[in-house]
Short mmCIF file of C-alpha atoms and ligand atoms in Angstrom, two decimals:
data_model
loop_
_atom_site.label_atom_id
_atom_site.label_comp_id
_atom_site.label_asym_id
_atom_site.label_seq_id
_atom_site.Cartn_x
_atom_site.Cartn_y
_atom_site.Cartn_z
CA MET K 1 -136.70 -87.19 -58.51
CA ASN K 2 -140.33 -86.72 -56.92
CA ASN K 3 -141.43 -88.39 -54.21
CA HIS K 4 -144.28 -89.85 -56.15
CA GLU K 5 -142.28 -90.62 -59.08
CA PRO K 6 -141.58 -94.15 -59.93
CA ALA K 7 -138.71 -95.43 -57.84
CA ALA K 8 -138.33 -98.59 -59.63
CA THR K 9 -136.11 -98.83 -63.43
CA VAL K 10 -138.24 -98.01 -65.81
CA GLU K 11 -137.43 -100.60 -68.38
CA SER K 12 -136.70 -100.17 -71.85
CA ARG K 13 -138.48 -103.12 -74.68
CA SER K 14 -141.63 -100.41 -74.60
CA ASN K 15 -139.59 -98.05 -76.24
CA ASN K 16 -141.26 -94.63 -75.60
CA ARG K 17 -144.49 -95.88 -76.84
CA ARG K 18 -146.92 -93.29 -75.66
CA LEU K 19 -150.05 -94.89 -74.18
CA VAL K 20 -153.27 -92.06 -73.13
CA LEU K 21 -155.52 -93.15 -70.20
CA PHE K 22 -158.76 -91.38 -69.55
CA PRO K 23 -160.32 -92.00 -65.66
CA ILE K 24 -163.22 -91.34 -64.47
CA PRO K 25 -163.72 -88.55 -62.03
CA PHE K 26 -164.31 -90.40 -58.90
CA GLN K 27 -161.20 -90.78 -55.92
CA GLY K 28 -162.23 -95.39 -56.36
CA HIS K 29 -161.41 -94.37 -60.11
CA ILE K 30 -159.10 -91.59 -59.98
CA ASN K 31 -156.72 -94.04 -57.64
CA PRO K 32 -156.69 -97.70 -59.75
CA MET K 33 -156.03 -95.53 -63.21
CA LEU K 34 -152.88 -93.40 -62.01
CA GLN K 35 -151.34 -96.62 -59.90
CA LEU K 36 -152.20 -98.26 -63.58
CA ALA K 37 -150.55 -95.19 -65.52
CA ASN K 38 -147.57 -95.29 -62.66
CA ILE K 39 -147.10 -99.13 -63.58
CA LEU K 40 -146.91 -98.97 -67.15
CA TYR K 41 -144.61 -96.11 -67.07
CA THR K 42 -142.15 -98.77 -65.36
CA LYS K 43 -142.80 -100.89 -68.36
CA GLY K 44 -141.40 -98.15 -70.18
CA PHE K 45 -144.46 -96.42 -71.98
CA LYS K 46 -144.72 -92.58 -72.02
CA ILE K 47 -147.83 -91.24 -70.40
CA THR K 48 -150.79 -89.17 -71.38
CA ILE K 49 -153.72 -88.85 -69.03
CA ILE K 50 -156.26 -87.00 -70.35
CA HIS K 51 -158.52 -86.05 -67.33
CA THR K 52 -162.07 -83.77 -67.08
CA ASP K 53 -161.92 -80.51 -64.65
CA PHE K 54 -163.96 -81.65 -62.15
CA ASN K 55 -161.44 -83.48 -59.51
CA SER K 56 -158.90 -83.08 -61.44
CA PRO K 57 -155.45 -84.89 -59.87
CA ASN K 58 -153.04 -82.58 -58.58
CA GLN K 59 -150.36 -82.86 -61.31
CA SER K 60 -147.70 -82.13 -59.52
CA ASN K 61 -147.29 -85.58 -58.40
CA TYR K 62 -146.59 -86.81 -61.73
CA PRO K 63 -144.42 -84.70 -63.46
CA HIS K 64 -143.02 -87.73 -65.35
CA PHE K 65 -146.71 -87.72 -67.21
CA THR K 66 -148.43 -85.33 -69.60
CA PHE K 67 -151.75 -83.71 -68.45
CA LYS K 68 -154.60 -83.04 -71.18
CA SER K 69 -158.12 -81.65 -69.59
CA ILE K 70 -160.88 -81.22 -71.56
CA THR K 71 -164.12 -79.26 -70.11
CA ASP K 72 -166.87 -81.71 -68.54
CA GLY K 73 -170.07 -79.48 -68.41
CA LEU K 74 -170.67 -80.14 -64.95
CA PHE K 75 -170.12 -76.61 -63.47
CA LYS K 76 -172.17 -75.25 -65.21
CA SER K 77 -175.63 -77.88 -64.57
CA GLU K 78 -176.29 -78.83 -60.89
CA ASN K 79 -174.79 -81.94 -61.06
CA ARG K 80 -172.13 -80.54 -59.52
CA SER K 81 -172.60 -81.78 -55.95
CA LEU K 82 -171.40 -85.79 -56.07
CA ASN K 83 -173.06 -88.12 -54.16
CA LEU K 84 -174.23 -92.28 -53.80
CA ASP K 85 -177.44 -90.79 -54.96
CA THR K 86 -176.47 -89.16 -58.30
CA SER K 87 -173.24 -90.60 -59.32
CA ASN K 88 -174.67 -92.39 -62.16
CA TYR K 89 -176.97 -90.11 -63.34
CA VAL K 90 -173.68 -88.19 -63.62
CA ILE K 91 -171.51 -90.47 -65.31
CA ASN K 92 -174.07 -90.96 -67.69
CA PHE K 93 -174.06 -87.14 -68.37
CA LEU K 94 -170.46 -87.89 -68.51
CA ASN K 95 -170.41 -89.97 -71.18
CA GLU K 96 -172.63 -87.46 -73.17
CA SER K 97 -170.60 -83.89 -72.69
CA CYS K 98 -167.66 -85.59 -73.11
CA ILE K 99 -167.78 -87.23 -76.56
CA GLU K 100 -166.70 -83.19 -78.31
CA PRO K 101 -163.99 -82.29 -75.93
CA PHE K 102 -162.37 -85.49 -75.37
CA THR K 103 -162.37 -86.83 -79.76
CA VAL K 104 -161.03 -83.24 -80.06
CA CYS K 105 -158.13 -83.70 -77.00
CA MET K 106 -157.12 -87.32 -78.31
CA ALA K 107 -157.31 -86.47 -82.71
CA LYS K 108 -154.66 -83.22 -81.30
CA LEU K 109 -152.46 -85.61 -79.41
CA LEU K 110 -152.86 -88.13 -83.16
CA GLU K 111 -151.38 -85.51 -84.69
CA LEU K 112 -148.36 -84.33 -82.56
CA GLU K 113 -147.34 -87.91 -82.38
CA PRO K 114 -148.36 -92.09 -82.71
CA VAL K 115 -150.81 -93.46 -79.54
CA THR K 116 -150.27 -97.12 -79.48
CA CYS K 117 -153.22 -97.16 -76.97
CA LEU K 118 -155.87 -96.20 -74.99
CA ILE K 119 -156.93 -96.93 -72.33
CA SER K 120 -160.03 -95.81 -70.11
CA ASP K 121 -162.48 -96.28 -67.37
CA ALA K 122 -164.98 -99.18 -68.65
CA LEU K 123 -166.96 -96.86 -67.55
CA TRP K 124 -166.17 -93.91 -70.25
CA HIS K 125 -168.31 -96.02 -72.68
CA PHE K 126 -167.97 -93.68 -75.13
CA THR K 127 -164.40 -93.68 -75.35
CA GLN K 128 -164.94 -97.26 -77.39
CA SER K 129 -166.95 -95.67 -80.62
CA VAL K 130 -164.55 -92.67 -81.18
CA ALA K 131 -161.39 -94.70 -80.55
CA ASP K 132 -162.97 -96.93 -83.02
CA SER K 133 -163.67 -94.04 -85.56
CA LEU K 134 -159.62 -92.60 -85.09
CA LYS K 135 -158.52 -96.47 -85.35
CA LEU K 136 -156.84 -96.56 -82.18
CA LYS K 137 -156.84 -99.45 -80.06
CA ARG K 138 -159.08 -98.93 -76.49
CA ILE K 139 -157.89 -101.03 -73.56
CA VAL K 140 -160.51 -100.77 -70.49
CA LEU K 141 -159.54 -100.76 -67.20
CA ARG K 142 -162.75 -101.48 -64.78
CA THR K 143 -162.22 -100.79 -61.35
CA SER K 144 -164.47 -102.99 -59.78
CA SER K 145 -163.76 -107.02 -58.45
CA MET K 146 -163.79 -109.96 -61.42
CA SER K 147 -166.92 -111.15 -60.48
CA CYS K 148 -169.22 -107.94 -59.81
CA ILE K 149 -169.89 -108.39 -62.87
CA PRO K 150 -171.56 -111.60 -63.60
CA VAL K 151 -173.65 -110.01 -60.61
CA TYR K 152 -174.72 -107.28 -62.37
CA ALA K 153 -175.52 -109.27 -65.72
CA ALA K 154 -177.80 -111.60 -64.19
CA PHE K 155 -179.61 -109.08 -61.37
CA VAL K 156 -179.70 -106.27 -63.14
CA LEU K 157 -180.03 -106.83 -66.89
CA GLY K 158 -181.61 -110.10 -66.25
CA GLU K 159 -179.12 -112.23 -68.43
CA THR K 160 -179.37 -115.67 -67.70
CA SER K 161 -176.39 -117.31 -69.21
CA TYR K 162 -173.96 -116.72 -65.88
CA PHE K 163 -176.59 -119.45 -63.84
CA ASN K 164 -174.68 -122.04 -66.05
CA THR K 165 -171.51 -121.13 -65.28
CA THR K 166 -168.22 -121.57 -62.63
CA VAL K 167 -169.91 -119.22 -60.68
CA LYS K 168 -172.86 -119.66 -60.18
CA GLU K 169 -172.95 -121.33 -57.04
CA GLU K 170 -171.67 -117.81 -56.35
CA LEU K 171 -174.45 -116.20 -57.35
CA ALA K 172 -176.53 -118.05 -55.58
CA LEU K 173 -175.52 -116.87 -52.20
CA MET K 174 -176.24 -113.13 -53.30
CA THR K 175 -178.95 -112.57 -50.75
CA GLU K 176 -182.59 -110.93 -51.59
CA ASN K 177 -181.23 -107.98 -50.15
CA ASP K 178 -177.56 -108.29 -51.51
CA ILE K 179 -180.00 -107.53 -54.89
CA GLU K 180 -182.23 -104.82 -53.45
CA LYS K 181 -179.24 -102.88 -52.53
CA ILE K 182 -177.50 -103.26 -56.00
CA HIS K 183 -181.12 -102.37 -57.65
CA LYS K 184 -181.96 -98.95 -54.77
CA ASP K 185 -180.46 -97.10 -57.63
CA ARG K 186 -182.65 -98.75 -60.04
CA SER K 187 -184.96 -96.14 -59.64
CA GLU K 188 -181.69 -93.74 -60.28
CA LYS K 189 -181.93 -92.32 -63.43
CA GLY K 190 -179.28 -94.82 -65.86
CA ASN K 191 -178.47 -97.50 -63.72
CA GLU K 192 -178.89 -100.14 -65.96
CA GLU K 193 -178.06 -98.11 -68.88
CA VAL K 194 -174.72 -97.50 -67.43
CA ILE K 195 -174.23 -101.16 -66.97
CA CYS K 196 -175.35 -101.99 -69.87
CA SER K 197 -173.23 -99.53 -71.83
CA MET K 198 -170.22 -100.22 -69.48
CA ILE K 199 -170.48 -104.41 -70.58
CA LYS K 200 -171.20 -103.64 -74.39
CA GLU K 201 -168.75 -101.25 -75.45
CA THR K 202 -165.79 -103.67 -72.99
CA LYS K 203 -166.88 -106.72 -75.33
CA ALA K 204 -166.19 -104.43 -78.12
CA SER K 205 -162.41 -103.06 -76.73
CA SER K 206 -159.57 -105.03 -77.36
CA GLY K 207 -158.53 -106.02 -73.30
CA ILE K 208 -159.55 -105.52 -70.08
CA ILE K 209 -157.90 -104.97 -67.25
CA PHE K 210 -158.33 -105.96 -63.59
CA ASN K 211 -157.57 -104.28 -60.57
CA THR K 212 -157.31 -108.09 -58.80
CA PHE K 213 -155.78 -111.35 -58.83
CA LYS K 214 -156.81 -114.66 -60.54
CA GLU K 215 -156.29 -116.51 -57.08
CA LEU K 216 -158.98 -114.33 -54.96
CA GLU K 217 -162.10 -115.01 -57.78
CA GLU K 218 -160.91 -118.26 -59.97
CA PRO K 219 -164.72 -118.87 -60.98
CA ALA K 220 -165.19 -115.20 -62.51
CA PHE K 221 -162.39 -115.12 -64.49
CA SER K 222 -163.48 -119.05 -65.91
CA ALA K 223 -166.81 -117.32 -66.77
CA LEU K 224 -165.69 -114.00 -68.19
CA SER K 225 -162.72 -115.32 -69.81
CA GLN K 226 -165.82 -117.73 -71.63
CA ASP K 227 -168.22 -114.27 -71.61
CA PHE K 228 -165.81 -111.76 -72.95
CA HIS K 229 -163.95 -112.74 -75.54
CA ILE K 230 -161.49 -110.07 -75.51
CA PRO K 231 -157.68 -110.90 -73.09
CA ILE K 232 -158.28 -110.25 -69.16
CA PHE K 233 -155.59 -108.98 -67.76
CA PRO K 234 -156.02 -109.02 -63.29
CA ILE K 235 -152.57 -107.36 -62.62
CA GLY K 236 -153.62 -106.40 -59.77
CA PRO K 237 -153.16 -105.17 -56.49
CA PHE K 238 -152.13 -102.02 -57.84
CA HIS K 239 -151.43 -100.00 -54.62
CA LYS K 240 -148.95 -103.27 -54.29
CA TYR K 241 -146.86 -101.41 -56.92
CA PHE K 242 -147.45 -97.73 -56.05
CA PRO K 243 -149.41 -96.03 -52.93
CA ALA K 244 -152.77 -94.08 -53.69
CA SER K 245 -151.44 -91.24 -51.80
CA SER K 246 -150.38 -89.21 -54.71
CA SER K 247 -153.94 -89.16 -56.24
CA SER K 248 -155.32 -88.29 -53.33
CA LEU K 249 -158.30 -85.23 -53.52
CA LEU K 250 -158.31 -84.92 -49.80
CA GLU K 251 -156.05 -84.65 -47.79
CA GLN K 252 -154.47 -87.39 -45.68
CA ASP K 253 -154.32 -86.50 -41.72
CA ARG K 254 -151.05 -87.81 -41.18
CA SER K 255 -152.03 -87.91 -37.21
CA SER K 256 -153.62 -90.88 -37.56
CA ILE K 257 -150.12 -92.97 -37.90
CA SER K 258 -148.94 -90.96 -35.11
CA TRP K 259 -151.95 -91.28 -32.92
CA LEU K 260 -152.12 -95.28 -33.90
CA ASP K 261 -148.54 -95.40 -32.80
CA HIS K 262 -149.57 -95.51 -29.53
CA GLN K 263 -152.03 -98.47 -29.70
CA PRO K 264 -151.68 -102.12 -28.54
CA VAL K 265 -151.81 -104.68 -31.85
CA ASN K 266 -154.61 -105.15 -33.27
CA SER K 267 -156.42 -103.73 -31.08
CA VAL K 268 -158.00 -100.61 -33.23
CA VAL K 269 -161.21 -100.99 -35.50
CA TYR K 270 -160.79 -98.11 -38.35
CA VAL K 271 -164.31 -97.05 -39.75
CA SER K 272 -163.90 -95.05 -43.35
CA PHE K 273 -166.60 -95.56 -46.01
CA GLY K 274 -164.36 -94.24 -49.09
CA SER K 275 -165.36 -90.90 -51.00
CA ILE K 276 -168.64 -90.95 -52.04
CA ALA K 277 -171.13 -92.74 -49.67
CA GLN K 278 -173.67 -90.88 -47.54
CA MET K 279 -176.31 -90.92 -44.41
CA GLY K 280 -178.37 -90.15 -42.21
CA GLU K 281 -178.13 -88.71 -39.42
CA ALA K 282 -179.94 -91.33 -37.44
CA LYS K 283 -177.29 -94.31 -39.09
CA PHE K 284 -174.97 -91.88 -38.02
CA THR K 285 -175.76 -92.31 -34.40
CA ASP K 286 -176.38 -95.39 -34.62
CA MET K 287 -172.51 -96.42 -35.26
CA ALA K 288 -171.35 -93.96 -32.64
CA TRP K 289 -173.12 -95.69 -30.23
CA GLY K 290 -171.92 -98.78 -32.00
CA LEU K 291 -168.50 -97.68 -31.57
CA ALA K 292 -168.65 -96.62 -28.30
CA ASN K 293 -170.85 -99.97 -26.83
CA SER K 294 -168.36 -102.21 -28.30
CA LYS K 295 -166.05 -100.55 -25.85
CA GLN K 296 -163.12 -100.54 -28.45
CA ARG K 297 -160.19 -98.22 -29.59
CA PHE K 298 -161.41 -96.66 -33.02
CA LEU K 299 -160.03 -94.76 -36.06
CA TRP K 300 -162.88 -93.08 -37.71
CA VAL K 301 -162.98 -91.43 -40.85
CA VAL K 302 -165.88 -88.68 -41.19
CA ARG K 303 -165.92 -87.25 -44.48
CA PRO K 304 -166.77 -83.83 -44.04
CA GLY K 305 -170.20 -83.84 -46.04
CA SER K 306 -171.13 -87.68 -45.69
CA VAL K 307 -173.99 -86.70 -42.90
CA HIS K 308 -177.17 -85.54 -44.60
CA GLY K 309 -177.44 -81.79 -43.20
CA SER K 310 -174.60 -82.10 -41.70
CA GLN K 311 -170.73 -79.98 -42.34
CA TRP K 312 -169.08 -82.34 -40.17
CA LEU K 313 -169.28 -83.85 -36.58
CA GLU K 314 -172.61 -81.48 -35.95
CA SER K 315 -174.66 -85.24 -35.25
CA LEU K 316 -172.37 -86.40 -33.02
CA PRO K 317 -174.20 -87.22 -29.88
CA LYS K 318 -173.97 -85.17 -27.07
CA GLY K 319 -171.26 -86.07 -24.98
CA PHE K 320 -170.10 -88.95 -27.42
CA MET K 321 -166.36 -87.64 -27.13
CA GLU K 322 -166.32 -87.29 -23.16
CA ASP K 323 -167.40 -90.96 -23.60
CA VAL K 324 -165.20 -92.70 -25.37
CA GLY K 325 -161.75 -90.52 -24.41
CA GLU K 326 -158.79 -91.52 -25.32
CA ARG K 327 -160.38 -94.78 -27.12
CA GLY K 328 -161.26 -93.28 -30.24
CA ARG K 329 -160.23 -90.52 -32.32
CA ILE K 330 -162.52 -89.00 -35.73
CA VAL K 331 -160.72 -87.69 -38.65
CA LYS K 332 -161.24 -85.77 -41.80
CA TRP K 333 -159.62 -88.21 -44.37
CA ALA K 334 -156.75 -90.67 -43.82
CA PRO K 335 -153.78 -92.44 -45.20
CA GLN K 336 -156.14 -95.01 -45.46
CA GLN K 337 -153.30 -98.56 -46.72
CA GLU K 338 -150.80 -97.04 -44.03
CA VAL K 339 -154.14 -97.25 -41.24
CA LEU K 340 -154.78 -100.77 -42.29
CA ALA K 341 -150.89 -101.54 -42.79
CA HIS K 342 -150.59 -101.04 -39.01
CA GLN K 343 -150.06 -103.93 -37.07
CA ALA K 344 -152.43 -101.84 -34.15
CA VAL K 345 -155.48 -102.64 -36.83
CA GLY K 346 -157.54 -105.16 -36.02
CA CYS K 347 -161.04 -104.89 -38.31
CA PHE K 348 -161.76 -102.20 -40.49
CA TRP K 349 -165.40 -101.49 -41.08
CA THR K 350 -166.25 -100.96 -44.25
CA HIS K 351 -169.12 -100.35 -47.02
CA ASN K 352 -167.30 -101.94 -49.40
CA GLY K 353 -165.81 -100.24 -51.85
CA TRP K 354 -163.40 -102.98 -54.12
CA ASN K 355 -160.59 -100.65 -53.74
CA SER K 356 -160.95 -100.59 -49.77
CA THR K 357 -162.03 -104.32 -50.40
CA LEU K 358 -158.60 -104.98 -52.04
CA GLU K 359 -156.60 -103.16 -49.67
CA SER K 360 -158.24 -104.84 -46.50
CA ILE K 361 -157.70 -108.38 -48.52
CA CYS K 362 -153.86 -107.39 -49.30
CA GLU K 363 -153.14 -106.32 -45.13
CA GLY K 364 -154.20 -109.12 -44.03
CA VAL K 365 -157.63 -106.98 -41.62
CA PRO K 366 -160.97 -108.72 -41.70
CA MET K 367 -163.81 -106.28 -42.48
CA ILE K 368 -167.48 -105.24 -41.39
CA CYS K 369 -169.62 -105.10 -43.45
CA SER K 370 -172.02 -102.86 -44.05
CA PRO K 371 -172.47 -102.14 -48.25
CA CYS K 372 -174.68 -99.40 -49.62
CA SER K 373 -175.15 -99.69 -53.30
CA TYR K 374 -173.20 -100.65 -56.62
CA ASP K 375 -171.08 -103.61 -56.57
CA GLN K 376 -170.28 -103.09 -52.65
CA PRO K 377 -173.00 -105.57 -51.70
CA VAL K 378 -171.56 -108.24 -54.26
CA ASN K 379 -168.23 -107.99 -53.25
CA ALA K 380 -168.92 -107.65 -48.99
CA ARG K 381 -171.16 -111.00 -50.54
CA TYR K 382 -167.57 -112.21 -51.25
CA VAL K 383 -165.62 -111.15 -47.86
CA THR K 384 -168.11 -113.31 -45.73
CA ASP K 385 -169.24 -116.15 -47.53
CA VAL K 386 -166.90 -116.72 -49.84
CA TRP K 387 -163.58 -114.93 -48.41
CA LYS K 388 -164.48 -115.83 -44.84
CA ILE K 389 -163.00 -112.85 -43.90
CA GLY K 390 -165.34 -110.52 -42.25
CA VAL K 391 -169.31 -110.60 -41.17
CA MET K 392 -172.22 -108.66 -42.42
CA LEU K 393 -173.94 -106.19 -40.53
CA ASP K 394 -177.39 -106.56 -40.36
CA ASP K 395 -179.02 -102.64 -40.95
CA GLU K 396 -181.69 -104.01 -38.53
CA MET K 397 -179.02 -104.38 -35.84
CA ASN K 398 -179.46 -102.02 -32.57
CA ARG K 399 -176.55 -100.06 -31.33
CA GLU K 400 -176.00 -102.63 -28.45
CA GLU K 401 -176.30 -105.68 -31.37
CA THR K 402 -173.47 -103.68 -33.21
CA GLY K 403 -171.13 -103.27 -30.31
CA ILE K 404 -171.08 -107.04 -29.80
CA ALA K 405 -170.57 -107.57 -33.65
CA ILE K 406 -167.96 -105.25 -33.09
CA LYS K 407 -166.44 -106.43 -30.08
CA LYS K 408 -165.99 -110.22 -31.54
CA VAL K 409 -164.19 -109.25 -34.72
CA ILE K 410 -161.67 -108.03 -32.41
CA THR K 411 -161.80 -110.00 -29.68
CA GLY K 412 -163.48 -113.17 -30.73
CA LYS K 413 -162.55 -116.69 -31.29
CA GLU K 414 -164.38 -116.07 -34.66
CA GLY K 415 -162.33 -112.39 -35.48
CA ASN K 416 -159.69 -114.35 -34.84
CA GLU K 417 -160.53 -117.66 -37.17
CA MET K 418 -161.31 -114.84 -40.05
CA ARG K 419 -158.01 -112.69 -39.19
CA LYS K 420 -156.12 -115.86 -40.05
CA ARG K 421 -158.12 -116.87 -43.42
CA SER K 422 -157.53 -113.42 -44.33
CA LYS K 423 -153.63 -113.23 -43.34
CA SER K 424 -153.45 -116.49 -45.83
CA LEU K 425 -154.99 -114.01 -48.71
CA GLN K 426 -152.48 -111.90 -47.76
CA GLU K 427 -149.96 -113.94 -48.44
CA LYS K 428 -151.71 -115.49 -51.64
CA VAL K 429 -151.01 -111.64 -53.13
CA ASN K 430 -147.68 -111.59 -52.62
CA LYS K 431 -146.90 -114.97 -53.83
CA SER K 432 -149.07 -113.72 -57.54
CA LEU K 433 -147.09 -110.66 -57.63
CA ARG K 434 -143.83 -112.20 -57.59
CA ASN K 435 -141.82 -113.13 -60.29
CA GLY K 436 -143.56 -116.31 -62.15
CA GLY K 437 -146.79 -115.64 -59.90
CA SER K 438 -149.88 -115.06 -61.36
CA ALA K 439 -150.24 -110.71 -61.68
CA TYR K 440 -146.71 -110.52 -62.81
CA GLN K 441 -147.19 -113.01 -65.03
CA SER K 442 -150.49 -110.83 -66.53
CA LEU K 443 -149.02 -108.01 -65.94
CA GLU K 444 -145.77 -109.19 -68.80
CA ASN K 445 -148.39 -110.53 -71.18
CA LEU K 446 -150.63 -106.86 -71.35
CA VAL K 447 -147.24 -105.82 -71.49
CA ASP K 448 -146.28 -107.54 -74.94
CA TYR K 449 -149.92 -107.50 -75.26
CA ILE K 450 -149.69 -103.64 -76.17
CA LEU K 451 -146.23 -103.71 -77.76
CA SER K 452 -148.14 -106.32 -80.52
CA PHE K 453 -150.42 -103.21 -81.65
N1 UDP R 1 -159.15 -93.30 -48.77
C1 UDP R 1 -158.64 -93.08 -48.06
N2 UDP R 1 -158.78 -92.09 -47.14
C2 UDP R 1 -159.90 -92.30 -46.60
C3 UDP R 1 -160.56 -93.34 -46.81
C4 UDP R 1 -160.64 -93.09 -48.60
O1 UDP R 1 -157.07 -92.82 -48.38
O2 UDP R 1 -160.21 -91.90 -45.41
C5 UDP R 1 -159.52 -93.98 -49.98
C6 UDP R 1 -158.95 -95.75 -50.14
O3 UDP R 1 -157.47 -96.10 -49.88
C7 UDP R 1 -159.34 -96.12 -51.29
C8 UDP R 1 -160.16 -95.20 -51.79
O4 UDP R 1 -159.67 -93.94 -51.37
O5 UDP R 1 -158.45 -96.28 -52.48
C9 UDP R 1 -161.84 -95.82 -52.04
O6 UDP R 1 -162.35 -96.44 -52.75
P1 UDP R 1 -163.03 -97.24 -52.76
O7 UDP R 1 -163.51 -98.09 -53.81
O8 UDP R 1 -162.53 -98.64 -51.33
O9 UDP R 1 -164.36 -96.52 -52.66
P2 UDP R 1 -165.50 -95.39 -53.11
O10 UDP R 1 -164.51 -93.94 -52.55
O11 UDP R 1 -165.15 -95.30 -54.76
O12 UDP R 1 -166.92 -95.34 -52.51
#
């Protein structure tokens, strides 16, 4: 058996029925979709993954799945380099360019054997009409939090209905700055279009799976249940079933773990802004000085190309590494889930992508929040004001203030309180996943539901 093949027993009740899964080709979407595929495999389903040429998953890690590749047209265009400024444009592009290859691929699969259901990322909104035309059921995987849908609906699409629901108090927590950040990409071609189509075609689907658990987002769950007249399955966190290491597009630097092994308990700030966020040189330099001024230990993921105009660390202030010495370590990409589970990690300075936020919650690690755009400002606001397990870093903070804020979370009383609340959320996660817990039951319901098709 391959290392990444699920070790859990494969149940027989699904009688080898085939599911086709279709991930959006970005790291934060590939990870949850392949984890979901593994979860459903252990429930006895046969799995086919349709994927684009761009960012195709490493098939050798999944010998138990069938893979089908489709052309995406990206390499013929200037859209090849993906970052935060272009991703909605790329998503719209892919939703056009993949229609024909995906339809052909799906039709061929159906000629070979029956397919019980298509599970596609919510951002693949075109797949609903393909599924309809092929008389195929489609379930959607939404890889963000549940709470971000009402926020998007209210503040991006201008829908007022959510203001009368269980989330109204949480909507009121959104600051002008949060909304401005969500809107930052309004100027970007296609943001509203993506969100509008995503919500419309999700409502037209047969059900929606979330990588979250009900207890974490109870008000959003009940608000969505009223608005979306389809079954909702919050069966996460997926990575608690299977780690994301096998779907990593970049090589994870294992030396991060051996370095952490030598650091005291709760002493290290882990810093990572995910797989697509980019920043200017000035922000990068300020982050470096903030870390240096905090005088705390840190493990910092600097993805090559994530600083505008730099290959990797050229923009680091002169003498920075000498100044921090053994106290700091910089890597290109880390085994993040293992890092967050390490006892040496005392807090996570994050951009609050949903996977990162959830991974931090699962390990009871408090957060320092620096959201950039998309759903990140929503996730960060929930972390700081709803769950109270993190602090928001003000964009206007200078290097000294940043250093003080970091130090407070690692060593201060406030940080300790946040750590306690975070540990209690971690316990809720574990309970939810156990036999009889809400995520456990939701997964059982999902399997029964698919088997009813
Ligand atoms: N990740 C990782 N190593 C790193 C940084 C991130 O494996 O050094 C993983 C992380 O565990 C998460 C994903 O990349 O599963 C990032 O997803 P997220 O939703 O947090 O952010 P995005 O990349 O979509 O902005």
